[in-house]
Amino acid sequence: MDAAFDIRFEPDGQVYEASGPVEVFLAAAARGILIEQPCGATGTCGKCRVRVIDGAPPPSDADQRVLDPAEIAGGWRLACHLVLDRPARVEVPSAARSAAGKSFGGALDLVGSSRVVQVRTLDVAPASNDNQESDLDRVAAALGLARRDVTASPAALAELRTRLAKTSPVRAAFQANELVAVGPASPVSCFGLAIDIGSTSLAAALVDLTSGEVGAAGSRLNPQVVFGADVISRIHYAGQHAGGTARLTAAVRDGLAALVDELVEATGCSASDVVAAACAGNPTMLHTWAGVNPAPLGIAPYVGTWSGEIDCRAEKVGLPIHPNARVYAFPMIRSHVGADTVSAAVACGLDRASRPTLLIDLGTNSEIILAEGGRYLAASAAAGPAFEGATIRHGMRAAPGAIDAVSVSCDGRVTVNTIGNLPPAGICGSGLVDAVAELLRVGAITPSGLLAAPEEASGRWPGALGARLKPVSGQRAFVLADAASSASGEDVLLTAPDVRQLQLAKGSILAGVTILCGKFGIGVTDLEEILLAGAFGNYLRKTSALSIGLVPAIDPERVRFVGNAAGVGARLALVDQDARARARAIASDAEYVELASHADYQQVFMRSLAFPEPD
Amino acid sequence: MDAAFDIRFEPDGQVYEASGPVEVFLAAAARGILIEQPCGATGTCGKCRVRVIDGAPPPSDADQRVLDPAEIAGGWRLACHLVLDRPARVEVPSAARSAAGKSFGGALDLVGSSRVVQVRTLDVAPASNDNQESDLDRVAAALGLARRDVTASPAALAELRTRLAKTSPVRAAFQANELVAVGPASPVSCFGLAIDIGSTSLAAALVDLTSGEVGAAGSRLNPQVVFGADVISRIHYAGQHAGGTARLTAAVRDGLAALVDELVEATGCSASDVVAAACAGNPTMLHTWAGVNPAPLGIAPYVGTWSGEIDCRAEKVGLPIHPNARVYAFPMIRSHVGADTVSAAVACGLDRASRPTLLIDLGTNSEIILAEGGRYLAASAAAGPAFEGATIRHGMRAAPGAIDAVSVSCDGRVTVNTIGNLPPAGICGSGLVDAVAELLRVGAITPSGLLAAPEEASGRWPGALGARLKPVSGQRAFVLADAASSASGEDVLLTAPDVRQLQLAKGSILAGVTILCGKFGIGVTDLEEILLAGAFGNYLRKTSALSIGLVPAIDPERVRFVGNAAGVGARLALVDQDARARARAIASDAEYVELASHADYQQVFMRSLAFPEPD
């Protein structure tokens, strides 16, 4: 069927007009609906399932492998293998939706800001006997500038000539006084690429360089995961394998290139319409992306190869956009407080905080910045991988099947929620925090971190709860999901050592916060606002974070999740010249505090391990 | 024979120590002796013949094809096919020597000048717990700069890391505040590449960026010649063939790449030791080199795509040197007064002329700049291709076999010199000027340009000369070389229309000079100095140029050949920051005079056609 047809996305009500067979994730992305494909569209994880309400095509092999017959009969399909060639109505459940779209933020206030890239539609005067100025000099004149006040690379000059030979007006993109790209006058939009390179996920958005609006956004697994799940294992890989850095570099660049190709297709623009990029990421990710061996980041004194911003051409980092496009990467504060943190600080306006404001980017390394009136203290707290599910008995990443929320009702019933509503396969960071917070509340975990023994249950908690306390291999444990309901057919447990791991993580962060506050000359309760950033933050319940004392006990109203602020910062730096200046100032002015070498650290850390008394 | 051996070059006495079999032209180039291979080392033109005095190897196929048995027996070999594997003494006759070496000039006075690229040997402090600055920030510290005051591209950062992992000190090359390249501390030299892109020949030199000395220089045919002999035919090719520009671009870039490979081999450095480049060339050459369609340069209003300088990375123009190297190209004054002329003006110090000084870059388009005290008038005189042998009955380019000098002795004997001392095959520009000058002197050509008829000969000139006057196809002609001595077995003639062509060429230049002087408010005899530049100028006899009135009749002492000054300018711009500022000032401040549209042009041109009365 080659005629045009509509695809309607529910519950949004957005309609995509297809001109032929189309992959559903592209059609959705073109309407701003981002379907996450964590397994890299291999048809294995099942996370991208959508329901085709009308017009469902026959199931794919992947559907038959991953979905059960009832689901298939109900119209469920894996979006990664779904091509639509006729009118359809498609429900995209929230579980399938990528957080990447939100990662790059909503409306930006760009009034009065100076654009990094100026996109202009120019009517270039033709050359004549009376106007023998060169093409580029006539472009300068069209801008009201003097001859030679506009420069251009050979590639841009070639583009200018080719375009002027065909038509005028032309669309010209300038960065500073350089003509970066020349295109047809219509469409008038030029895009920039905002990038957030995470250890696990790559996220990117095409941003209209004039309006600042997101044209399309998406994310995909960082292909580097095959070299190790976390930053440390990648650093080791680079350090211990000949050609390791080159492989890591190729992996992340390939992943970004594939993502860019998708976004370009989704917006219907061409790669040469993408004329700038801005990039955030942690130091290890930026080092490998830039092609620089990250090994020194993994051993004392933990020093990277550069700390300032990067400004290079797209082709230097293998981005398949306009080869002249300039790629900006945020500066870093220190080797473990990187471009992602600075980007988040810009997005959160930390430089404009007139009262003590704390930003915590939660993760294995949790970066902390305390700011007030242009003064900054920064630290990196080694929280360990508990938030990412590692070192936890049944821990897992926030992937389908992970318990991401736990609640305990008045009558002692335990309810768990899993990502994708699948049978529980394990517990991710937010589930861990939730579980501990809820058990603290009902007294099954003490403030010192002791998980109750089965014999204590009697009479204290309703039977349903008490029955879940059962020792495993001599350790106390709590059954979050029993064998009958779990994916593996075995109990999914929270063990006493798991609680201890969470204590260590939260203790590390709280100790960092406490030391920064002390050095700043304030108490933790003087904090005006606490901003929690990072992908993990998206899933965390604020009350649970406060309940376990992950952050100082201040009014919950003053604790705010800012999501993946690094992505928002990248989008800002793409359009707003001022955002780059602000990033530079933050990175330069921030004073780095080495927590581990602080005299009081051990003492403060020990004090920070205890959970708060429940209300 | 794999042991080391010496090759001694005569008459220079320079010795090259070979460690194994070596191509003679590389060994010679390494000792600053440049053997020209106009045919591109195909073993066909015979111009590169050298004599192996001791240790001659057996002749190559090319030798046997091009040389006669007596020459081979005498030790003559074609350098382009000569590999030496044992001690040898090699005479390189001047005919085989490239003018390219001279093209880039002798000693430069760089005292007090600011280098474009700073090459430094740096002892970079190791990172430690007390010095957690990044690698690049420690480089900045080693330079006495603040952190983040030095920037670097991803590639340079990768190089820095790799190098610091191995050793310190390191050799670092900086341009402005950017770390361009990092290498081992030894050798301490970094090179730059000076390039002169001619329509016929490509010339390049590797220049030590600190001392400014030429490490190696060479030239080769511009591979674009297959698309047309001159600029106009290349412009037409680009305009009329789909993909024409791309082909021209690939040709010139490939030619330069091959030349660079040769020079790198000759100096024994590596491509990554070449960290900057500076380029001169006429507007058509620069447009095609940059990948920009030159078609508009060929039709009114003759406007190019840019006029300012270019500053881009080497990889953007396909130069196989350090990919980070920045490539500079001179600005232009107008579409027909290009980067080559501005480069020559810098080399000649035209901006420092305190008295009226004239620079003429002789060629099909002869560029003229008149300068005094920072005021410049520039024009392009369409001299036509007579100087390059085109439109001349037996004209040819200055290639082997071309008559390049003619003299007539008191007793009327005519002596011709040919390039390579081969049987005369035709006449090149300098031979044409010489022939006309000599015949003017003896009265066989009148000031109005009339070639004597045979019947006038009787009694006026000795028999030998008169006998050479013989009409051909109804046109008067003069036999420069008779059928018995010529390469073709036919007379090599100078015809009356040839004389007319030379008149048109010299009239065009003289008219241009006259108009510029008039506009400047001086008479032509007020000129303090006349500088003749261009490859053609290398072969021209000054007295002949004055005799035919190619330049105004001033004291011959005040006429100077400056050779291929564009190459010297490129070398200056490579090392001396000030040279670039001077080029910018000259290009900006020069007032372009459109000769053809000047009110008096026709009248002045007609007056300029006559040859001066002989002394």
PDB file of C-alpha atoms in Angstrom, chain B residues 60-209:
ATOM      1  CA  SER B  60      67.194   1.467 -16.866  1.00  0.00           C
ATOM      2  CA  ASP B  61      64.645   0.873 -19.618  1.00  0.00           C
ATOM      3  CA  ALA B  62      63.867   4.574 -19.473  1.00  0.00           C
ATOM      4  CA  ASP B  63      67.550   5.402 -19.940  1.00  0.00           C
ATOM      5  CA  GLN B  64      67.690   3.202 -22.999  1.00  0.00           C
ATOM      6  CA  ARG B  65      64.579   4.765 -24.430  1.00  0.00           C
ATOM      7  CA  VAL B  66      65.529   8.411 -23.890  1.00  0.00           C
ATOM      8  CA  LEU B  67      69.321   8.564 -23.929  1.00  0.00           C
ATOM      9  CA  ASP B  68      71.692   7.632 -26.729  1.00  0.00           C
ATOM     10  CA  PRO B  69      74.321   4.914 -26.258  1.00  0.00           C
ATOM     11  CA  ALA B  70      77.182   7.414 -26.024  1.00  0.00           C
ATOM     12  CA  GLU B  71      75.410   9.238 -23.200  1.00  0.00           C
ATOM     13  CA  ILE B  72      74.746   5.990 -21.369  1.00  0.00           C
ATOM     14  CA  ALA B  73      78.367   4.969 -21.780  1.00  0.00           C
ATOM     15  CA  GLY B  74      79.389   8.371 -20.378  1.00  0.00           C
ATOM     16  CA  GLY B  75      77.424   7.645 -17.178  1.00  0.00           C
ATOM     17  CA  TRP B  76      74.301   9.699 -17.978  1.00  0.00           C
ATOM     18  CA  ARG B  77      71.144   8.391 -16.387  1.00  0.00           C
ATOM     19  CA  LEU B  78      67.617   9.659 -15.824  1.00  0.00           C
ATOM     20  CA  ALA B  79      67.424  10.586 -12.137  1.00  0.00           C
ATOM     21  CA  CYS B  80      63.754   9.659 -12.009  1.00  0.00           C
ATOM     22  CA  HIS B  81      64.640   6.016 -12.588  1.00  0.00           C
ATOM     23  CA  LEU B  82      67.968   5.912 -10.821  1.00  0.00           C
ATOM     24  CA  VAL B  83      68.415   3.906  -7.634  1.00  0.00           C
ATOM     25  CA  LEU B  84      71.896   3.738  -6.119  1.00  0.00           C
ATOM     26  CA  ASP B  85      72.974   0.851  -3.959  1.00  0.00           C
ATOM     27  CA  ARG B  86      76.719   1.485  -3.753  1.00  0.00           C
ATOM     28  CA  PRO B  87      79.118   4.420  -3.312  1.00  0.00           C
ATOM     29  CA  ALA B  88      78.758   6.865  -6.178  1.00  0.00           C
ATOM     30  CA  ARG B  89      79.678  10.314  -7.399  1.00  0.00           C
ATOM     31  CA  VAL B  90      76.838  12.025  -9.209  1.00  0.00           C
ATOM     32  CA  GLU B  91      77.036  15.226 -11.204  1.00  0.00           C
ATOM     33  CA  VAL B  92      73.764  17.139 -11.272  1.00  0.00           C
ATOM     34  CA  PRO B  93      73.950  19.608 -14.170  1.00  0.00           C
ATOM     35  CA  SER B  94      72.166  22.887 -13.778  1.00  0.00           C
ATOM     36  CA  ALA B  95      69.696  21.921 -16.497  1.00  0.00           C
ATOM     37  CA  ALA B  96      68.376  19.183 -14.240  1.00  0.00           C
ATOM     38  CA  ARG B  97      68.111  21.384 -11.192  1.00  0.00           C
ATOM     39  CA  SER B  98      64.754  22.605 -10.132  1.00  0.00           C
ATOM     40  CA  ALA B  99      64.132  26.262  -9.695  1.00  0.00           C
ATOM     41  CA  ALA B 100      61.828  25.267  -6.863  1.00  0.00           C
ATOM     42  CA  GLY B 101      64.578  25.450  -4.291  1.00  0.00           C
ATOM     43  CA  LYS B 102      65.309  28.997  -5.214  1.00  0.00           C
ATOM     44  CA  SER B 103      61.577  29.611  -5.323  1.00  0.00           C
ATOM     45  CA  PHE B 104      61.457  29.526  -1.573  1.00  0.00           C
ATOM     46  CA  GLY B 105      64.373  31.894  -1.148  1.00  0.00           C
ATOM     47  CA  GLY B 106      67.579  31.920   0.836  1.00  0.00           C
ATOM     48  CA  ALA B 107      68.241  33.125   4.352  1.00  0.00           C
ATOM     49  CA  LEU B 108      65.392  35.006   5.984  1.00  0.00           C
ATOM     50  CA  ASP B 109      65.825  37.703   8.555  1.00  0.00           C
ATOM     51  CA  LEU B 110      63.508  36.585  11.306  1.00  0.00           C
ATOM     52  CA  VAL B 111      65.186  38.399  14.163  1.00  0.00           C
ATOM     53  CA  GLY B 112      62.543  39.839  16.411  1.00  0.00           C
ATOM     54  CA  SER B 113      59.694  38.361  14.432  1.00  0.00           C
ATOM     55  CA  SER B 114      56.958  36.468  16.156  1.00  0.00           C
ATOM     56  CA  ARG B 115      56.691  32.835  15.034  1.00  0.00           C
ATOM     57  CA  VAL B 116      53.339  31.592  13.758  1.00  0.00           C
ATOM     58  CA  VAL B 117      54.026  28.258  15.398  1.00  0.00           C
ATOM     59  CA  GLN B 118      55.962  28.043  18.643  1.00  0.00           C
ATOM     60  CA  VAL B 119      57.877  24.800  18.996  1.00  0.00           C
ATOM     61  CA  ARG B 120      58.867  24.075  22.559  1.00  0.00           C
ATOM     62  CA  THR B 121      60.525  21.227  24.410  1.00  0.00           C
ATOM     63  CA  LEU B 122      58.552  20.963  27.615  1.00  0.00           C
ATOM     64  CA  ASP B 123      59.235  19.137  30.828  1.00  0.00           C
ATOM     65  CA  VAL B 124      55.667  18.523  31.947  1.00  0.00           C
ATOM     66  CA  ALA B 125      55.320  17.994  35.684  1.00  0.00           C
ATOM     67  CA  PRO B 126      53.859  14.588  36.512  1.00  0.00           C
ATOM     68  CA  ALA B 127      50.410  14.500  38.051  1.00  0.00           C
ATOM     69  CA  SER B 128      50.441  13.831  41.764  1.00  0.00           C
ATOM     70  CA  ASN B 129      48.222  14.138  44.771  1.00  0.00           C
ATOM     71  CA  ASP B 130      49.612  17.627  45.150  1.00  0.00           C
ATOM     72  CA  ASN B 131      49.165  18.476  41.492  1.00  0.00           C
ATOM     73  CA  GLN B 132      45.873  17.209  40.210  1.00  0.00           C
ATOM     74  CA  GLU B 133      45.821  19.539  37.234  1.00  0.00           C
ATOM     75  CA  SER B 134      44.958  17.842  33.947  1.00  0.00           C
ATOM     76  CA  ASP B 135      47.693  16.989  31.448  1.00  0.00           C
ATOM     77  CA  LEU B 136      46.872  20.017  29.315  1.00  0.00           C
ATOM     78  CA  ASP B 137      46.766  22.306  32.312  1.00  0.00           C
ATOM     79  CA  ARG B 138      50.194  21.059  33.363  1.00  0.00           C
ATOM     80  CA  VAL B 139      51.396  21.840  29.840  1.00  0.00           C
ATOM     81  CA  ALA B 140      50.019  25.350  30.334  1.00  0.00           C
ATOM     82  CA  ALA B 141      51.881  25.561  33.632  1.00  0.00           C
ATOM     83  CA  ALA B 142      55.108  24.456  31.931  1.00  0.00           C
ATOM     84  CA  LEU B 143      54.619  27.420  29.599  1.00  0.00           C
ATOM     85  CA  GLY B 144      53.988  29.728  32.528  1.00  0.00           C
ATOM     86  CA  LEU B 145      50.327  30.077  31.603  1.00  0.00           C
ATOM     87  CA  ALA B 146      47.231  29.668  33.712  1.00  0.00           C
ATOM     88  CA  ARG B 147      45.126  26.519  33.513  1.00  0.00           C
ATOM     89  CA  ARG B 148      42.748  26.433  30.556  1.00  0.00           C
ATOM     90  CA  ASP B 149      44.807  29.075  28.779  1.00  0.00           C
ATOM     91  CA  VAL B 150      45.920  26.391  26.350  1.00  0.00           C
ATOM     92  CA  THR B 151      43.311  24.633  24.203  1.00  0.00           C
ATOM     93  CA  ALA B 152      43.600  21.488  22.116  1.00  0.00           C
ATOM     94  CA  SER B 153      41.548  19.431  19.710  1.00  0.00           C
ATOM     95  CA  PRO B 154      40.598  15.859  20.597  1.00  0.00           C
ATOM     96  CA  ALA B 155      43.357  14.526  18.334  1.00  0.00           C
ATOM     97  CA  ALA B 156      46.019  16.640  20.031  1.00  0.00           C
ATOM     98  CA  LEU B 157      44.735  15.608  23.445  1.00  0.00           C
ATOM     99  CA  ALA B 158      45.026  11.963  22.456  1.00  0.00           C
ATOM    100  CA  GLU B 159      48.567  12.611  21.244  1.00  0.00           C
ATOM    101  CA  LEU B 160      49.436  14.398  24.473  1.00  0.00           C
ATOM    102  CA  ARG B 161      48.188  11.509  26.597  1.00  0.00           C
ATOM    103  CA  THR B 162      49.986   8.892  24.521  1.00  0.00           C
ATOM    104  CA  ARG B 163      53.210  10.840  24.644  1.00  0.00           C
ATOM    105  CA  LEU B 164      53.095  11.631  28.367  1.00  0.00           C
ATOM    106  CA  ALA B 165      52.417   7.962  29.090  1.00  0.00           C
ATOM    107  CA  LYS B 166      55.786   7.205  27.506  1.00  0.00           C
ATOM    108  CA  THR B 167      58.113  10.056  28.214  1.00  0.00           C
ATOM    109  CA  SER B 168      58.786  13.577  29.283  1.00  0.00           C
ATOM    110  CA  PRO B 169      60.089  16.027  28.104  1.00  0.00           C
ATOM    111  CA  VAL B 170      57.956  16.264  24.993  1.00  0.00           C
ATOM    112  CA  ARG B 171      58.094  18.471  21.947  1.00  0.00           C
ATOM    113  CA  ALA B 172      54.975  20.586  21.661  1.00  0.00           C
ATOM    114  CA  ALA B 173      53.898  22.853  18.841  1.00  0.00           C
ATOM    115  CA  PHE B 174      51.530  25.715  19.590  1.00  0.00           C
ATOM    116  CA  GLN B 175      49.700  28.051  17.268  1.00  0.00           C
ATOM    117  CA  ALA B 176      48.147  31.004  19.105  1.00  0.00           C
ATOM    118  CA  ASN B 177      46.993  29.362  22.346  1.00  0.00           C
ATOM    119  CA  GLU B 178      46.287  25.995  20.783  1.00  0.00           C
ATOM    120  CA  LEU B 179      48.382  22.888  21.288  1.00  0.00           C
ATOM    121  CA  VAL B 180      48.557  21.631  17.713  1.00  0.00           C
ATOM    122  CA  ALA B 181      50.829  18.619  18.012  1.00  0.00           C
ATOM    123  CA  VAL B 182      52.894  16.705  20.512  1.00  0.00           C
ATOM    124  CA  GLY B 183      55.912  14.652  19.566  1.00  0.00           C
ATOM    125  CA  PRO B 184      59.029  13.130  21.050  1.00  0.00           C
ATOM    126  CA  ALA B 185      61.556  15.584  22.444  1.00  0.00           C
ATOM    127  CA  SER B 186      64.016  14.551  19.761  1.00  0.00           C
ATOM    128  CA  PRO B 187      64.283  15.627  16.999  1.00  0.00           C
ATOM    129  CA  VAL B 188      63.439  19.079  18.201  1.00  0.00           C
ATOM    130  CA  SER B 189      62.400  20.370  14.773  1.00  0.00           C
ATOM    131  CA  CYS B 190      58.883  20.796  13.571  1.00  0.00           C
ATOM    132  CA  PHE B 191      58.297  21.628   9.966  1.00  0.00           C
ATOM    133  CA  GLY B 192      55.864  23.740   8.072  1.00  0.00           C
ATOM    134  CA  LEU B 193      54.913  23.320   4.470  1.00  0.00           C
ATOM    135  CA  ALA B 194      55.221  26.282   2.108  1.00  0.00           C
ATOM    136  CA  ILE B 195      53.189  25.730  -1.030  1.00  0.00           C
ATOM    137  CA  ASP B 196      52.987  27.540  -4.333  1.00  0.00           C
ATOM    138  CA  ILE B 197      50.241  26.180  -6.524  1.00  0.00           C
ATOM    139  CA  GLY B 198      51.004  27.157 -10.097  1.00  0.00           C
ATOM    140  CA  SER B 199      48.823  26.330 -13.064  1.00  0.00           C
ATOM    141  CA  THR B 200      51.688  24.319 -14.511  1.00  0.00           C
ATOM    142  CA  SER B 201      53.895  23.424 -11.557  1.00  0.00           C
ATOM    143  CA  LEU B 202      53.319  22.678  -7.937  1.00  0.00           C
ATOM    144  CA  ALA B 203      56.185  23.728  -5.706  1.00  0.00           C
ATOM    145  CA  ALA B 204      56.560  23.037  -2.023  1.00  0.00           C
ATOM    146  CA  ALA B 205      59.175  23.292   0.680  1.00  0.00           C
ATOM    147  CA  LEU B 206      59.469  21.913   4.169  1.00  0.00           C
ATOM    148  CA  VAL B 207      60.563  24.760   6.377  1.00  0.00           C
ATOM    149  CA  ASP B 208      61.953  24.467   9.897  1.00  0.00           C
ATOM    150  CA  LEU B 209      59.397  26.438  11.890  1.00  0.00           C
TER     151      LEU B 209
END
